Amino acid sequence: MFLSNIDQHVNMNMRTLYFFTWNPDFSAELAVERLKGAVIESLGPFSFLAGRLKWNADLQRLEIDCSDPVGVGFVVAKSECALEEIGDLTYPHPAFEQLVALDMKRGDDKILMIIQVTTFRCGSFSMGITQNHVTMDGISLKIYLQNLAAWAANKPLTLTPCHDRHLLAARSPPRTIPLHGNSFRPRKLIDLSDQPNPLAVMVFKLSALDIAKLKHKIMKSYESNEDTKEGSKHIVSQFNVITALVWKCKALINSTLSSTQNQDRVSKLHYAVNIRNRLHPLLPQSYIGNALCYAYGTPSTFERLKSCSLREVVEWVAEGSMRITDEYVRRVIDSYKNGDSEKGLYGECVVTNWCNIGLERVEYPWGRPKYYCPLDYRRKDSVVMFPSMQHEVGSLNGTDNRGVNLFVTQSGSEEMSMFERHFNELLREYDTVVTSCRL
């Protein structure tokens, strides 16, 4: 199976964990059997998941060998705990690692996906998925899970997957230009034992009301210019505002830690953008693979980031997404083929946004997940944004809204304390106080 140049750059594991509460109509044991049957059925339309990753020496690229499949892993485990004894699921504990299978080997072959179902004493259960990122991005995973839920309910395929990854093949001949620092570097999994200082992880919980206050106050600064105000509505988005907060805090930390002569050093932030609706023609909505490109916020110096308003940083973040056009994406893909790499700019962090994927909205026969989260958040200078599973009825004009949980990783407790202080100081300027917890 052909893997696009984007797929080539994400040869690493991606893990997600889902908790389901007890359902009187579906025992955990019945759910396990239904899931196992659904996974078996999935290996028709999603047969490549049973293949193995292989290096093609002639073409000098990775591909999936589907001719001699090694299968998909399916693990059943049992816990003597009840779900409520685990505590607040919003703060993922390192012990959650036990709920996701880690062994991706079968003999000399690397399995591309393992699903672990763990039953709890109370009748609840969890489903942990470990997959190689080359197989699917988050949106593709949602399509897979929607079909898995349908098969578990004895229903037909909900959406026929599109496996034509040649849609994202490099052009021949490739056409490249310098992309001013945008790249899709592989982000390797970090072995915490090798870190000189243990990584510190903290979760910041922003309610829907907190986010609304931030957006409202930034929007008010546009009111003097009606034309600018109208065009700013898509700029002052939830993602852009929260990402701007993170970037400004990261820059403030590095400014403090850096020497005076480094204040003019360029700072930059990266984040992934879904390109399915950015290309011409559009990619099929059922495209399975990795259809994303990394955008970068408009680079600025530490000194400038310290002194500028949050509104300005929001605009710099928004400009990154605006650059992602069809031609831009094609040139990025072409540059991967040529082995081009970014030089000269320092990235403060990579922000990954899980809020709009919808993995928590997949409807299984036993109901939607009570809670879900990604587990690969313990990486240096990474920030993961994912939706709160708690609905806040009446918090915004009587509507039903949810907040955002923010996983922030820093190099040690001292840097984390600095981030927390700067984050809270910025929020107090907007009459907002967040709940946070160290992991």
PDB file of N, CA and C in Angstrom, residues 28-94:
ATOM      1  N   ALA A  28     -20.239  -5.673  30.286  1.00  0.00           N
ATOM      2  CA  ALA A  28     -18.902  -5.459  29.754  1.00  0.00           C
ATOM      3  C   ALA A  28     -18.446  -6.650  28.924  1.00  0.00           C
ATOM      4  N   GLU A  29     -18.816  -7.843  29.360  1.00  0.00           N
ATOM      5  CA  GLU A  29     -18.419  -9.057  28.638  1.00  0.00           C
ATOM      6  C   GLU A  29     -19.065  -9.102  27.259  1.00  0.00           C
ATOM      7  N   LEU A  30     -20.331  -8.688  27.164  1.00  0.00           N
ATOM      8  CA  LEU A  30     -21.009  -8.656  25.867  1.00  0.00           C
ATOM      9  C   LEU A  30     -20.374  -7.603  24.970  1.00  0.00           C
ATOM     10  N   ALA A  31     -20.027  -6.463  25.552  1.00  0.00           N
ATOM     11  CA  ALA A  31     -19.378  -5.408  24.768  1.00  0.00           C
ATOM     12  C   ALA A  31     -18.040  -5.893  24.215  1.00  0.00           C
ATOM     13  N   VAL A  32     -17.293  -6.660  25.015  1.00  0.00           N
ATOM     14  CA  VAL A  32     -16.011  -7.201  24.560  1.00  0.00           C
ATOM     15  C   VAL A  32     -16.223  -8.097  23.341  1.00  0.00           C
ATOM     16  N   GLU A  33     -17.220  -8.974  23.421  1.00  0.00           N
ATOM     17  CA  GLU A  33     -17.481  -9.880  22.302  1.00  0.00           C
ATOM     18  C   GLU A  33     -17.920  -9.115  21.059  1.00  0.00           C
ATOM     19  N   ARG A  34     -18.769  -8.097  21.258  1.00  0.00           N
ATOM     20  CA  ARG A  34     -19.225  -7.294  20.121  1.00  0.00           C
ATOM     21  C   ARG A  34     -18.052  -6.540  19.486  1.00  0.00           C
ATOM     22  N   LEU A  35     -17.188  -6.000  20.329  1.00  0.00           N
ATOM     23  CA  LEU A  35     -16.034  -5.264  19.807  1.00  0.00           C
ATOM     24  C   LEU A  35     -15.093  -6.193  19.055  1.00  0.00           C
ATOM     25  N   LYS A  36     -14.865  -7.371  19.601  1.00  0.00           N
ATOM     26  CA  LYS A  36     -13.972  -8.324  18.930  1.00  0.00           C
ATOM     27  C   LYS A  36     -14.526  -8.696  17.558  1.00  0.00           C
ATOM     28  N   GLY A  37     -15.829  -8.961  17.492  1.00  0.00           N
ATOM     29  CA  GLY A  37     -16.448  -9.276  16.207  1.00  0.00           C
ATOM     30  C   GLY A  37     -16.363  -8.109  15.235  1.00  0.00           C
ATOM     31  N   ALA A  38     -16.525  -6.876  15.766  1.00  0.00           N
ATOM     32  CA  ALA A  38     -16.465  -5.682  14.916  1.00  0.00           C
ATOM     33  C   ALA A  38     -15.060  -5.479  14.362  1.00  0.00           C
ATOM     34  N   VAL A  39     -14.035  -5.722  15.200  1.00  0.00           N
ATOM     35  CA  VAL A  39     -12.649  -5.571  14.743  1.00  0.00           C
ATOM     36  C   VAL A  39     -12.363  -6.577  13.623  1.00  0.00           C
ATOM     37  N   ILE A  40     -12.831  -7.813  13.797  1.00  0.00           N
ATOM     38  CA  ILE A  40     -12.643  -8.826  12.748  1.00  0.00           C
ATOM     39  C   ILE A  40     -13.315  -8.360  11.454  1.00  0.00           C
ATOM     40  N   GLU A  41     -14.533  -7.844  11.573  1.00  0.00           N
ATOM     41  CA  GLU A  41     -15.257  -7.384  10.388  1.00  0.00           C
ATOM     42  C   GLU A  41     -14.569  -6.185   9.742  1.00  0.00           C
ATOM     43  N   SER A  42     -13.890  -5.370  10.558  1.00  0.00           N
ATOM     44  CA  SER A  42     -13.233  -4.175  10.015  1.00  0.00           C
ATOM     45  C   SER A  42     -12.072  -4.530   9.096  1.00  0.00           C
ATOM     46  N   LEU A  43     -11.555  -5.733   9.228  1.00  0.00           N
ATOM     47  CA  LEU A  43     -10.388  -6.110   8.439  1.00  0.00           C
ATOM     48  C   LEU A  43     -10.745  -6.477   7.013  1.00  0.00           C
ATOM     49  N   GLY A  44     -12.006  -6.209   6.626  1.00  0.00           N
ATOM     50  CA  GLY A  44     -12.374  -6.233   5.215  1.00  0.00           C
ATOM     51  C   GLY A  44     -12.136  -4.852   4.627  1.00  0.00           C
ATOM     52  N   PRO A  45     -12.961  -3.861   4.981  1.00  0.00           N
ATOM     53  CA  PRO A  45     -12.787  -2.505   4.444  1.00  0.00           C
ATOM     54  C   PRO A  45     -11.479  -1.830   4.886  1.00  0.00           C
ATOM     55  N   PHE A  46     -10.946  -2.222   6.036  1.00  0.00           N
ATOM     56  CA  PHE A  46      -9.705  -1.634   6.541  1.00  0.00           C
ATOM     57  C   PHE A  46      -8.610  -2.702   6.613  1.00  0.00           C
ATOM     58  N   SER A  47      -8.476  -3.495   5.561  1.00  0.00           N
ATOM     59  CA  SER A  47      -7.562  -4.641   5.576  1.00  0.00           C
ATOM     60  C   SER A  47      -6.107  -4.250   5.807  1.00  0.00           C
ATOM     61  N   PHE A  48      -5.726  -3.042   5.421  1.00  0.00           N
ATOM     62  CA  PHE A  48      -4.326  -2.632   5.577  1.00  0.00           C
ATOM     63  C   PHE A  48      -3.878  -2.605   7.031  1.00  0.00           C
ATOM     64  N   LEU A  49      -4.842  -2.483   7.973  1.00  0.00           N
ATOM     65  CA  LEU A  49      -4.487  -2.457   9.386  1.00  0.00           C
ATOM     66  C   LEU A  49      -3.852  -3.768   9.840  1.00  0.00           C
ATOM     67  N   ALA A  50      -4.130  -4.860   9.118  1.00  0.00           N
ATOM     68  CA  ALA A  50      -3.554  -6.157   9.457  1.00  0.00           C
ATOM     69  C   ALA A  50      -2.196  -6.373   8.794  1.00  0.00           C
ATOM     70  N   GLY A  51      -1.763  -5.403   7.984  1.00  0.00           N
ATOM     71  CA  GLY A  51      -0.489  -5.532   7.295  1.00  0.00           C
ATOM     72  C   GLY A  51       0.688  -5.188   8.190  1.00  0.00           C
ATOM     73  N   ARG A  52       1.834  -5.013   7.574  1.00  0.00           N
ATOM     74  CA  ARG A  52       3.038  -4.681   8.329  1.00  0.00           C
ATOM     75  C   ARG A  52       3.790  -3.574   7.606  1.00  0.00           C
ATOM     76  N   LEU A  53       4.463  -2.759   8.398  1.00  0.00           N
ATOM     77  CA  LEU A  53       5.240  -1.659   7.832  1.00  0.00           C
ATOM     78  C   LEU A  53       6.544  -2.208   7.259  1.00  0.00           C
ATOM     79  N   LYS A  54       6.861  -1.791   6.058  1.00  0.00           N
ATOM     80  CA  LYS A  54       8.010  -2.354   5.355  1.00  0.00           C
ATOM     81  C   LYS A  54       8.779  -1.238   4.650  1.00  0.00           C
ATOM     82  N   TRP A  55      10.116  -1.345   4.644  1.00  0.00           N
ATOM     83  CA  TRP A  55      10.959  -0.376   3.944  1.00  0.00           C
ATOM     84  C   TRP A  55      11.250  -0.900   2.545  1.00  0.00           C
ATOM     85  N   ASN A  56      10.855  -0.124   1.536  1.00  0.00           N
ATOM     86  CA  ASN A  56      11.130  -0.487   0.153  1.00  0.00           C
ATOM     87  C   ASN A  56      12.469   0.128  -0.236  1.00  0.00           C
ATOM     88  N   ALA A  57      13.495  -0.721  -0.301  1.00  0.00           N
ATOM     89  CA  ALA A  57      14.847  -0.231  -0.561  1.00  0.00           C
ATOM     90  C   ALA A  57      14.971   0.367  -1.964  1.00  0.00           C
ATOM     91  N   ASP A  58      14.229  -0.170  -2.922  1.00  0.00           N
ATOM     92  CA  ASP A  58      14.305   0.334  -4.293  1.00  0.00           C
ATOM     93  C   ASP A  58      13.742   1.749  -4.392  1.00  0.00           C
ATOM     94  N   LEU A  59      12.608   1.972  -3.713  1.00  0.00           N
ATOM     95  CA  LEU A  59      11.965   3.281  -3.765  1.00  0.00           C
ATOM     96  C   LEU A  59      12.422   4.208  -2.644  1.00  0.00           C
ATOM     97  N   GLN A  60      13.143   3.652  -1.658  1.00  0.00           N
ATOM     98  CA  GLN A  60      13.624   4.429  -0.512  1.00  0.00           C
ATOM     99  C   GLN A  60      12.480   5.091   0.242  1.00  0.00           C
ATOM    100  N   ARG A  61      11.460   4.290   0.554  1.00  0.00           N
ATOM    101  CA  ARG A  61      10.323   4.816   1.289  1.00  0.00           C
ATOM    102  C   ARG A  61       9.586   3.678   1.993  1.00  0.00           C
ATOM    103  N   LEU A  62       8.800   4.065   3.007  1.00  0.00           N
ATOM    104  CA  LEU A  62       7.976   3.102   3.731  1.00  0.00           C
ATOM    105  C   LEU A  62       6.719   2.770   2.936  1.00  0.00           C
ATOM    106  N   GLU A  63       6.229   1.559   3.109  1.00  0.00           N
ATOM    107  CA  GLU A  63       4.935   1.163   2.560  1.00  0.00           C
ATOM    108  C   GLU A  63       4.356   0.087   3.470  1.00  0.00           C
ATOM    109  N   ILE A  64       3.061  -0.188   3.315  1.00  0.00           N
ATOM    110  CA  ILE A  64       2.425  -1.240   4.115  1.00  0.00           C
ATOM    111  C   ILE A  64       2.304  -2.484   3.252  1.00  0.00           C
ATOM    112  N   ASP A  65       2.882  -3.579   3.728  1.00  0.00           N
ATOM    113  CA  ASP A  65       2.810  -4.860   3.031  1.00  0.00           C
ATOM    114  C   ASP A  65       1.530  -5.572   3.472  1.00  0.00           C
ATOM    115  N   CYS A  66       0.604  -5.704   2.549  1.00  0.00           N
ATOM    116  CA  CYS A  66      -0.685  -6.331   2.866  1.00  0.00           C
ATOM    117  C   CYS A  66      -0.748  -7.785   2.391  1.00  0.00           C
ATOM    118  N   SER A  67       0.330  -8.284   1.745  1.00  0.00           N
ATOM    119  CA  SER A  67       0.284  -9.627   1.152  1.00  0.00           C
ATOM    120  C   SER A  67       0.494 -10.727   2.170  1.00  0.00           C
ATOM    121  N   ASP A  68       1.132 -10.394   3.297  1.00  0.00           N
ATOM    122  CA  ASP A  68       1.400 -11.395   4.334  1.00  0.00           C
ATOM    123  C   ASP A  68       1.024 -10.800   5.679  1.00  0.00           C
ATOM    124  N   PRO A  69      -0.273 -10.663   5.915  1.00  0.00           N
ATOM    125  CA  PRO A  69      -0.724  -9.922   7.102  1.00  0.00           C
ATOM    126  C   PRO A  69      -0.347 -10.598   8.413  1.00  0.00           C
ATOM    127  N   VAL A  70      -0.049  -9.767   9.423  1.00  0.00           N
ATOM    128  CA  VAL A  70       0.255 -10.282  10.755  1.00  0.00           C
ATOM    129  C   VAL A  70      -0.934 -10.099  11.693  1.00  0.00           C
ATOM    130  N   GLY A  71      -1.956  -9.386  11.246  1.00  0.00           N
ATOM    131  CA  GLY A  71      -3.160  -9.237  12.057  1.00  0.00           C
ATOM    132  C   GLY A  71      -3.181  -7.980  12.910  1.00  0.00           C
ATOM    133  N   VAL A  72      -4.298  -7.774  13.564  1.00  0.00           N
ATOM    134  CA  VAL A  72      -4.497  -6.683  14.517  1.00  0.00           C
ATOM    135  C   VAL A  72      -4.537  -7.280  15.904  1.00  0.00           C
ATOM    136  N   GLY A  73      -3.912  -6.613  16.867  1.00  0.00           N
ATOM    137  CA  GLY A  73      -3.923  -7.129  18.235  1.00  0.00           C
ATOM    138  C   GLY A  73      -5.233  -6.831  18.937  1.00  0.00           C
ATOM    139  N   PHE A  74      -5.721  -7.811  19.711  1.00  0.00           N
ATOM    140  CA  PHE A  74      -6.930  -7.597  20.524  1.00  0.00           C
ATOM    141  C   PHE A  74      -6.661  -8.205  21.890  1.00  0.00           C
ATOM    142  N   VAL A  75      -6.636  -7.356  22.917  1.00  0.00           N
ATOM    143  CA  VAL A  75      -6.266  -7.760  24.269  1.00  0.00           C
ATOM    144  C   VAL A  75      -7.451  -7.551  25.204  1.00  0.00           C
ATOM    145  N   VAL A  76      -7.740  -8.525  26.030  1.00  0.00           N
ATOM    146  CA  VAL A  76      -8.787  -8.389  27.046  1.00  0.00           C
ATOM    147  C   VAL A  76      -8.131  -8.455  28.417  1.00  0.00           C
ATOM    148  N   ALA A  77      -8.394  -7.464  29.248  1.00  0.00           N
ATOM    149  CA  ALA A  77      -7.815  -7.393  30.585  1.00  0.00           C
ATOM    150  C   ALA A  77      -8.920  -7.167  31.608  1.00  0.00           C
ATOM    151  N   LYS A  78      -8.584  -7.397  32.865  1.00  0.00           N
ATOM    152  CA  LYS A  78      -9.582  -7.260  33.933  1.00  0.00           C
ATOM    153  C   LYS A  78      -8.971  -6.504  35.098  1.00  0.00           C
ATOM    154  N   SER A  79      -9.737  -5.569  35.660  1.00  0.00           N
ATOM    155  CA  SER A  79      -9.299  -4.810  36.825  1.00  0.00           C
ATOM    156  C   SER A  79     -10.244  -5.082  37.982  1.00  0.00           C
ATOM    157  N   GLU A  80      -9.688  -5.169  39.183  1.00  0.00           N
ATOM    158  CA  GLU A  80     -10.510  -5.352  40.380  1.00  0.00           C
ATOM    159  C   GLU A  80     -11.040  -4.031  40.909  1.00  0.00           C
ATOM    160  N   CYS A  81     -10.680  -2.927  40.269  1.00  0.00           N
ATOM    161  CA  CYS A  81     -11.175  -1.605  40.672  1.00  0.00           C
ATOM    162  C   CYS A  81     -12.553  -1.342  40.077  1.00  0.00           C
ATOM    163  N   ALA A  82     -13.306  -0.478  40.749  1.00  0.00           N
ATOM    164  CA  ALA A  82     -14.510   0.093  40.149  1.00  0.00           C
ATOM    165  C   ALA A  82     -14.101   1.416  39.503  1.00  0.00           C
ATOM    166  N   LEU A  83     -14.853   1.839  38.494  1.00  0.00           N
ATOM    167  CA  LEU A  83     -14.470   3.029  37.748  1.00  0.00           C
ATOM    168  C   LEU A  83     -14.397   4.257  38.646  1.00  0.00           C
ATOM    169  N   GLU A  84     -15.346   4.380  39.602  1.00  0.00           N
ATOM    170  CA  GLU A  84     -15.344   5.568  40.459  1.00  0.00           C
ATOM    171  C   GLU A  84     -14.143   5.605  41.399  1.00  0.00           C
ATOM    172  N   GLU A  85     -13.495   4.456  41.616  1.00  0.00           N
ATOM    173  CA  GLU A  85     -12.326   4.424  42.490  1.00  0.00           C
ATOM    174  C   GLU A  85     -11.086   5.006  41.818  1.00  0.00           C
ATOM    175  N   ILE A  86     -11.132   5.172  40.508  1.00  0.00           N
ATOM    176  CA  ILE A  86      -9.983   5.728  39.796  1.00  0.00           C
ATOM    177  C   ILE A  86      -9.838   7.210  40.083  1.00  0.00           C
ATOM    178  N   GLY A  87     -10.949   7.871  40.358  1.00  0.00           N
ATOM    179  CA  GLY A  87     -10.900   9.300  40.648  1.00  0.00           C
ATOM    180  C   GLY A  87     -11.358  10.121  39.463  1.00  0.00           C
ATOM    181  N   ASP A  88     -10.928  11.366  39.427  1.00  0.00           N
ATOM    182  CA  ASP A  88     -11.316  12.290  38.363  1.00  0.00           C
ATOM    183  C   ASP A  88     -10.608  11.905  37.073  1.00  0.00           C
ATOM    184  N   LEU A  89     -11.377  11.417  36.109  1.00  0.00           N
ATOM    185  CA  LEU A  89     -10.789  10.954  34.855  1.00  0.00           C
ATOM    186  C   LEU A  89     -10.237  12.099  34.011  1.00  0.00           C
ATOM    187  N   THR A  90     -10.612  13.330  34.362  1.00  0.00           N
ATOM    188  CA  THR A  90     -10.129  14.486  33.612  1.00  0.00           C
ATOM    189  C   THR A  90      -8.622  14.639  33.739  1.00  0.00           C
ATOM    190  N   TYR A  91      -8.059  14.121  34.819  1.00  0.00           N
ATOM    191  CA  TYR A  91      -6.629  14.213  35.032  1.00  0.00           C
ATOM    192  C   TYR A  91      -6.011  12.836  34.822  1.00  0.00           C
ATOM    193  N   PRO A  92      -5.666  12.503  33.601  1.00  0.00           N
ATOM    194  CA  PRO A  92      -5.119  11.166  33.327  1.00  0.00           C
ATOM    195  C   PRO A  92      -3.899  10.858  34.185  1.00  0.00           C
ATOM    196  N   HIS A  93      -3.935   9.742  34.828  1.00  0.00           N
ATOM    197  CA  HIS A  93      -2.880   9.303  35.726  1.00  0.00           C
ATOM    198  C   HIS A  93      -1.894   8.436  34.945  1.00  0.00           C
ATOM    199  N   PRO A  94      -0.605   8.441  35.320  1.00  0.00           N
ATOM    200  CA  PRO A  94       0.352   7.551  34.646  1.00  0.00           C
ATOM    201  C   PRO A  94      -0.078   6.089  34.646  1.00  0.00           C
TER     202      PRO A  94
END
